[in-house]
Amino acid sequence: EPRAPEPPRAPERPRATAGRPEIPANTELDVRLSNILNSGTAQVEDRFEATTAADLVIDGRTIVPAGSIMRGVVSSVQSAGRLKRKAEMTVTFDQITINGRSYPIRGTVTQAIEGEGIKGETARVGTGAGVGAIIGGILGGFKGALAGILIGAGGTLAATEGKEVDLPAGSVLRVRVDQPVQINTAK
């Protein structure tokens, strides 16, 4: 939903009491798939990678720079061919690598977005809510949700009748981080 631009704020002083930065629970990150995910070929426990599409900025600090790698795994899959059932695939994200350090995460897909026509890879989008998101017409060129793919509870991707769940490389998945992730920024 569009939000009014925030008035400029004084730079935040690091608080002595502030612990390490963290990705709060329920933060959403938009990640661009590096691999093809297709319910006709994917197997349970297949690994795949995606890269974050925009900086995640919280309180003026970049917590997750764009281009950070998120790894995921196919946790269940059912192709369209078997018994004419609907194709379904569940993928979960379980690791994020930030500035060379890897952290375990629990990430659930909440949206699948066609990834064509994104203008430039270096967009910097920071919102007060700490969403590393590139949606909302900021970059333009999005076709919106991937045609024929529905997302159910727990991040299950389902295809329309008779089609495979097909996520081309470059598709953008919006991933909700289900638990807070403590980030160690020390070099």
PDB file of C-alpha atoms in Angstrom:
ATOM      1  CA  GLU A   1       0.000   0.000   0.000  1.00  0.00           C
ATOM      2  CA  PRO A   2       1.438   3.416  -0.812  1.00  0.00           C
ATOM      3  CA  ARG A   3       2.787   5.317   2.147  1.00  0.00           C
ATOM      4  CA  ALA A   4       3.533   8.998   2.413  1.00  0.00           C
ATOM      5  CA  PRO A   5       7.264   9.723   2.321  1.00  0.00           C
ATOM      6  CA  GLU A   6       8.663  10.018   5.805  1.00  0.00           C
ATOM      7  CA  PRO A   7      10.073  13.373   6.882  1.00  0.00           C
ATOM      8  CA  PRO A   8      13.851  13.397   7.257  1.00  0.00           C
ATOM      9  CA  ARG A   9      14.958  12.258  10.682  1.00  0.00           C
ATOM     10  CA  ALA A  10      18.059  13.084  12.630  1.00  0.00           C
ATOM     11  CA  PRO A  11      20.654  10.327  12.201  1.00  0.00           C
ATOM     12  CA  GLU A  12      20.171   7.669  14.812  1.00  0.00           C
ATOM     13  CA  ARG A  13      22.957   7.437  17.328  1.00  0.00           C
ATOM     14  CA  PRO A  14      23.979   3.850  17.947  1.00  0.00           C
ATOM     15  CA  ARG A  15      22.444   2.931  21.269  1.00  0.00           C
ATOM     16  CA  ALA A  16      24.773   1.363  23.773  1.00  0.00           C
ATOM     17  CA  THR A  17      22.008  -1.002  24.791  1.00  0.00           C
ATOM     18  CA  ALA A  18      21.264  -2.065  21.230  1.00  0.00           C
ATOM     19  CA  GLY A  19      22.391  -5.608  20.676  1.00  0.00           C
ATOM     20  CA  ARG A  20      23.457  -6.968  17.345  1.00  0.00           C
ATOM     21  CA  PRO A  21      21.214  -5.999  14.494  1.00  0.00           C
ATOM     22  CA  GLU A  22      18.614  -8.543  13.568  1.00  0.00           C
ATOM     23  CA  ILE A  23      16.157  -9.329  10.856  1.00  0.00           C
ATOM     24  CA  PRO A  24      12.889  -9.130  12.790  1.00  0.00           C
ATOM     25  CA  ALA A  25      10.340 -11.929  12.562  1.00  0.00           C
ATOM     26  CA  ASN A  26       7.796 -11.401   9.767  1.00  0.00           C
ATOM     27  CA  THR A  27      10.185  -9.269   7.711  1.00  0.00           C
ATOM     28  CA  GLU A  28       9.582  -9.864   4.013  1.00  0.00           C
ATOM     29  CA  LEU A  29      12.419 -10.014   1.511  1.00  0.00           C
ATOM     30  CA  ASP A  30      12.121 -10.166  -2.251  1.00  0.00           C
ATOM     31  CA  VAL A  31      14.573 -12.674  -3.688  1.00  0.00           C
ATOM     32  CA  ARG A  32      15.338 -13.470  -7.291  1.00  0.00           C
ATOM     33  CA  LEU A  33      15.723 -17.151  -8.132  1.00  0.00           C
ATOM     34  CA  SER A  34      19.092 -18.193  -9.519  1.00  0.00           C
ATOM     35  CA  ASN A  35      17.712 -21.605 -10.543  1.00  0.00           C
ATOM     36  CA  ILE A  36      14.636 -22.894 -12.335  1.00  0.00           C
ATOM     37  CA  LEU A  37      12.119 -24.517 -10.014  1.00  0.00           C
ATOM     38  CA  ASN A  38       9.663 -26.791 -11.786  1.00  0.00           C
ATOM     39  CA  SER A  39       7.350 -29.298 -10.127  1.00  0.00           C
ATOM     40  CA  GLY A  40       7.854 -31.680 -13.051  1.00  0.00           C
ATOM     41  CA  THR A  41      11.590 -32.009 -12.447  1.00  0.00           C
ATOM     42  CA  ALA A  42      12.167 -30.939  -8.836  1.00  0.00           C
ATOM     43  CA  GLN A  43      12.806 -33.593  -6.206  1.00  0.00           C
ATOM     44  CA  VAL A  44      12.298 -33.325  -2.470  1.00  0.00           C
ATOM     45  CA  GLU A  45      15.500 -32.058  -0.815  1.00  0.00           C
ATOM     46  CA  ASP A  46      16.697 -30.329  -4.017  1.00  0.00           C
ATOM     47  CA  ARG A  47      18.690 -27.261  -3.026  1.00  0.00           C
ATOM     48  CA  PHE A  48      18.409 -23.943  -4.819  1.00  0.00           C
ATOM     49  CA  GLU A  49      19.622 -20.377  -4.452  1.00  0.00           C
ATOM     50  CA  ALA A  50      18.192 -16.913  -4.755  1.00  0.00           C
ATOM     51  CA  THR A  51      19.648 -13.445  -4.260  1.00  0.00           C
ATOM     52  CA  THR A  52      18.028 -10.580  -2.394  1.00  0.00           C
ATOM     53  CA  ALA A  53      16.727  -7.996  -4.829  1.00  0.00           C
ATOM     54  CA  ALA A  54      16.899  -4.884  -2.653  1.00  0.00           C
ATOM     55  CA  ASP A  55      18.666  -3.683   0.460  1.00  0.00           C
ATOM     56  CA  LEU A  56      16.907  -4.403   3.723  1.00  0.00           C
ATOM     57  CA  VAL A  57      17.313  -1.187   5.705  1.00  0.00           C
ATOM     58  CA  ILE A  58      16.224  -0.967   9.343  1.00  0.00           C
ATOM     59  CA  ASP A  59      16.716   2.196  11.402  1.00  0.00           C
ATOM     60  CA  GLY A  60      19.008   3.567   8.726  1.00  0.00           C
ATOM     61  CA  ARG A  61      21.298   0.530   8.756  1.00  0.00           C
ATOM     62  CA  THR A  62      21.584  -1.852   5.849  1.00  0.00           C
ATOM     63  CA  ILE A  63      20.985  -5.183   7.537  1.00  0.00           C
ATOM     64  CA  VAL A  64      20.866  -7.288   4.363  1.00  0.00           C
ATOM     65  CA  PRO A  65      22.554  -5.792   1.289  1.00  0.00           C
ATOM     66  CA  ALA A  66      21.002  -6.459  -2.115  1.00  0.00           C
ATOM     67  CA  GLY A  67      22.628  -9.481  -3.707  1.00  0.00           C
ATOM     68  CA  SER A  68      22.870 -11.471  -0.469  1.00  0.00           C
ATOM     69  CA  ILE A  69      22.387 -15.181  -1.118  1.00  0.00           C
ATOM     70  CA  MET A  70      19.456 -17.092   0.306  1.00  0.00           C
ATOM     71  CA  ARG A  71      19.453 -20.864   0.044  1.00  0.00           C
ATOM     72  CA  GLY A  72      16.350 -22.964   0.036  1.00  0.00           C
ATOM     73  CA  VAL A  73      15.184 -26.518  -0.253  1.00  0.00           C
ATOM     74  CA  VAL A  74      12.235 -28.207  -1.919  1.00  0.00           C
ATOM     75  CA  SER A  75      10.319 -29.695   1.003  1.00  0.00           C
ATOM     76  CA  SER A  76       7.499 -31.334  -0.954  1.00  0.00           C
ATOM     77  CA  VAL A  77       6.577 -31.677  -4.607  1.00  0.00           C
ATOM     78  CA  GLN A  78       3.797 -33.258  -6.613  1.00  0.00           C
ATOM     79  CA  SER A  79       3.907 -33.055 -10.398  1.00  0.00           C
ATOM     80  CA  ALA A  80       0.833 -32.549 -12.528  1.00  0.00           C
ATOM     81  CA  GLY A  81       1.147 -35.858 -14.343  1.00  0.00           C
ATOM     82  CA  ARG A  82       0.484 -38.239 -11.482  1.00  0.00           C
ATOM     83  CA  LEU A  83      -3.190 -39.161 -11.286  1.00  0.00           C
ATOM     84  CA  LYS A  84      -4.073 -35.822 -12.890  1.00  0.00           C
ATOM     85  CA  ARG A  85      -3.642 -34.114  -9.567  1.00  0.00           C
ATOM     86  CA  LYS A  86      -2.797 -30.474  -9.273  1.00  0.00           C
ATOM     87  CA  ALA A  87       0.891 -29.750  -9.293  1.00  0.00           C
ATOM     88  CA  GLU A  88       2.145 -28.431  -5.982  1.00  0.00           C
ATOM     89  CA  MET A  89       5.548 -27.617  -4.619  1.00  0.00           C
ATOM     90  CA  THR A  90       6.587 -26.326  -1.218  1.00  0.00           C
ATOM     91  CA  VAL A  91       9.919 -24.581  -0.871  1.00  0.00           C
ATOM     92  CA  THR A  92      11.417 -23.235   2.312  1.00  0.00           C
ATOM     93  CA  PHE A  93      14.407 -20.989   2.795  1.00  0.00           C
ATOM     94  CA  ASP A  94      16.815 -22.114   5.489  1.00  0.00           C
ATOM     95  CA  GLN A  95      19.987 -20.045   5.117  1.00  0.00           C
ATOM     96  CA  ILE A  96      21.015 -16.500   4.298  1.00  0.00           C
ATOM     97  CA  THR A  97      24.571 -15.355   3.639  1.00  0.00           C
ATOM     98  CA  ILE A  98      25.294 -11.732   4.501  1.00  0.00           C
ATOM     99  CA  ASN A  99      28.740 -10.230   3.936  1.00  0.00           C
ATOM    100  CA  GLY A 100      30.264 -13.700   3.756  1.00  0.00           C
ATOM    101  CA  ARG A 101      28.627 -15.043   6.913  1.00  0.00           C
ATOM    102  CA  SER A 102      25.837 -17.615   6.798  1.00  0.00           C
ATOM    103  CA  TYR A 103      22.907 -17.685   9.195  1.00  0.00           C
ATOM    104  CA  PRO A 104      20.152 -20.276   9.594  1.00  0.00           C
ATOM    105  CA  ILE A 105      16.709 -18.875   8.867  1.00  0.00           C
ATOM    106  CA  ARG A 106      13.145 -20.046   8.446  1.00  0.00           C
ATOM    107  CA  GLY A 107      11.611 -18.399   5.421  1.00  0.00           C
ATOM    108  CA  THR A 108       8.192 -19.001   3.894  1.00  0.00           C
ATOM    109  CA  VAL A 109       7.200 -17.904   0.397  1.00  0.00           C
ATOM    110  CA  THR A 110       4.236 -15.522   0.418  1.00  0.00           C
ATOM    111  CA  GLN A 111       4.203 -14.334  -3.226  1.00  0.00           C
ATOM    112  CA  ALA A 112       5.647 -15.280  -6.596  1.00  0.00           C
ATOM    113  CA  ILE A 113       6.171 -12.392  -8.983  1.00  0.00           C
ATOM    114  CA  GLU A 114       7.239 -12.333 -12.610  1.00  0.00           C
ATOM    115  CA  GLY A 115      10.718 -10.939 -12.700  1.00  0.00           C
ATOM    116  CA  GLU A 116      10.967  -9.402 -16.149  1.00  0.00           C
ATOM    117  CA  GLY A 117      11.702  -5.789 -16.788  1.00  0.00           C
ATOM    118  CA  ILE A 118      13.201  -4.792 -13.478  1.00  0.00           C
ATOM    119  CA  LYS A 119      15.130  -1.597 -14.124  1.00  0.00           C
ATOM    120  CA  GLY A 120      18.629  -2.064 -12.832  1.00  0.00           C
ATOM    121  CA  GLU A 121      19.887  -4.395 -10.178  1.00  0.00           C
ATOM    122  CA  THR A 122      21.093  -1.738  -7.781  1.00  0.00           C
ATOM    123  CA  ALA A 123      17.862  -0.223  -6.545  1.00  0.00           C
ATOM    124  CA  ARG A 124      17.996   0.779  -2.921  1.00  0.00           C
ATOM    125  CA  VAL A 125      14.646   0.606  -1.261  1.00  0.00           C
ATOM    126  CA  GLY A 126      14.318   1.200   2.454  1.00  0.00           C
ATOM    127  CA  THR A 127      11.051   1.453   4.303  1.00  0.00           C
ATOM    128  CA  GLY A 128      10.504   2.207   7.926  1.00  0.00           C
ATOM    129  CA  ALA A 129       8.969  -1.209   8.400  1.00  0.00           C
ATOM    130  CA  GLY A 130      12.208  -2.849   7.322  1.00  0.00           C
ATOM    131  CA  VAL A 131      10.963  -4.587   4.205  1.00  0.00           C
ATOM    132  CA  GLY A 132      13.581  -5.423   1.585  1.00  0.00           C
ATOM    133  CA  ALA A 133      10.932  -5.215  -1.078  1.00  0.00           C
ATOM    134  CA  ILE A 134      11.042  -4.015  -4.643  1.00  0.00           C
ATOM    135  CA  ILE A 135       7.351  -4.197  -5.343  1.00  0.00           C
ATOM    136  CA  GLY A 136       4.939  -1.283  -5.416  1.00  0.00           C
ATOM    137  CA  GLY A 137       5.858   0.229  -8.751  1.00  0.00           C
ATOM    138  CA  ILE A 138       9.095   1.597  -7.368  1.00  0.00           C
ATOM    139  CA  LEU A 139      11.014  -0.039 -10.171  1.00  0.00           C
ATOM    140  CA  GLY A 140       8.237  -0.523 -12.667  1.00  0.00           C
ATOM    141  CA  GLY A 141       8.019  -3.225 -15.261  1.00  0.00           C
ATOM    142  CA  PHE A 142       6.570  -5.886 -13.011  1.00  0.00           C
ATOM    143  CA  LYS A 143       3.901  -8.001 -14.551  1.00  0.00           C
ATOM    144  CA  GLY A 144       2.548  -8.794 -11.132  1.00  0.00           C
ATOM    145  CA  ALA A 145       1.923 -12.254  -9.774  1.00  0.00           C
ATOM    146  CA  LEU A 146       3.215 -15.164 -11.819  1.00  0.00           C
ATOM    147  CA  ALA A 147       0.367 -16.369 -13.985  1.00  0.00           C
ATOM    148  CA  GLY A 148      -1.254 -19.592 -12.913  1.00  0.00           C
ATOM    149  CA  ILE A 149       0.489 -19.938  -9.582  1.00  0.00           C
ATOM    150  CA  LEU A 150      -1.367 -19.763  -6.297  1.00  0.00           C
ATOM    151  CA  ILE A 151       0.335 -19.688  -2.941  1.00  0.00           C
ATOM    152  CA  GLY A 152      -1.298 -21.410  -0.032  1.00  0.00           C
ATOM    153  CA  ALA A 153      -0.592 -21.645   3.648  1.00  0.00           C
ATOM    154  CA  GLY A 154       2.956 -22.557   4.547  1.00  0.00           C
ATOM    155  CA  GLY A 155       4.308 -21.370   1.210  1.00  0.00           C
ATOM    156  CA  THR A 156       2.862 -24.148  -0.938  1.00  0.00           C
ATOM    157  CA  LEU A 157       2.938 -23.129  -4.599  1.00  0.00           C
ATOM    158  CA  ALA A 158       0.091 -24.648  -6.597  1.00  0.00           C
ATOM    159  CA  ALA A 159      -0.436 -24.493 -10.353  1.00  0.00           C
ATOM    160  CA  THR A 160      -3.683 -24.217 -12.245  1.00  0.00           C
ATOM    161  CA  GLU A 161      -5.191 -27.451 -13.541  1.00  0.00           C
ATOM    162  CA  GLY A 162      -2.875 -29.580 -15.645  1.00  0.00           C
ATOM    163  CA  LYS A 163       0.111 -27.232 -15.470  1.00  0.00           C
ATOM    164  CA  GLU A 164       3.367 -27.684 -13.624  1.00  0.00           C
ATOM    165  CA  VAL A 165       4.494 -25.156 -11.048  1.00  0.00           C
ATOM    166  CA  ASP A 166       7.174 -23.465 -13.146  1.00  0.00           C
ATOM    167  CA  LEU A 167       9.337 -20.715 -11.691  1.00  0.00           C
ATOM    168  CA  PRO A 168      11.901 -19.572 -14.253  1.00  0.00           C
ATOM    169  CA  ALA A 169      15.290 -18.319 -13.102  1.00  0.00           C
ATOM    170  CA  GLY A 170      14.856 -14.609 -12.420  1.00  0.00           C
ATOM    171  CA  SER A 171      11.399 -15.046 -10.893  1.00  0.00           C
ATOM    172  CA  VAL A 172      10.990 -13.055  -7.707  1.00  0.00           C
ATOM    173  CA  LEU A 173       9.732 -14.754  -4.574  1.00  0.00           C
ATOM    174  CA  ARG A 174       8.628 -12.740  -1.592  1.00  0.00           C
ATOM    175  CA  VAL A 175       9.869 -14.588   1.474  1.00  0.00           C
ATOM    176  CA  ARG A 176       8.685 -13.983   5.013  1.00  0.00           C
ATOM    177  CA  VAL A 177      11.309 -14.602   7.672  1.00  0.00           C
ATOM    178  CA  ASP A 178       9.406 -16.501  10.349  1.00  0.00           C
ATOM    179  CA  GLN A 179      11.851 -16.072  13.234  1.00  0.00           C
ATOM    180  CA  PRO A 180      14.234 -13.225  14.096  1.00  0.00           C
ATOM    181  CA  VAL A 181      17.767 -13.646  12.775  1.00  0.00           C
ATOM    182  CA  GLN A 182      20.660 -12.154  14.739  1.00  0.00           C
ATOM    183  CA  ILE A 183      23.257 -10.646  12.410  1.00  0.00           C
ATOM    184  CA  ASN A 184      26.897 -10.323  13.339  1.00  0.00           C
ATOM    185  CA  THR A 185      28.194  -7.208  11.607  1.00  0.00           C
ATOM    186  CA  ALA A 186      31.728  -7.410  13.006  1.00  0.00           C
ATOM    187  CA  LYS A 187      34.193  -7.899  10.194  1.00  0.00           C
TER     188      LYS A 187
END
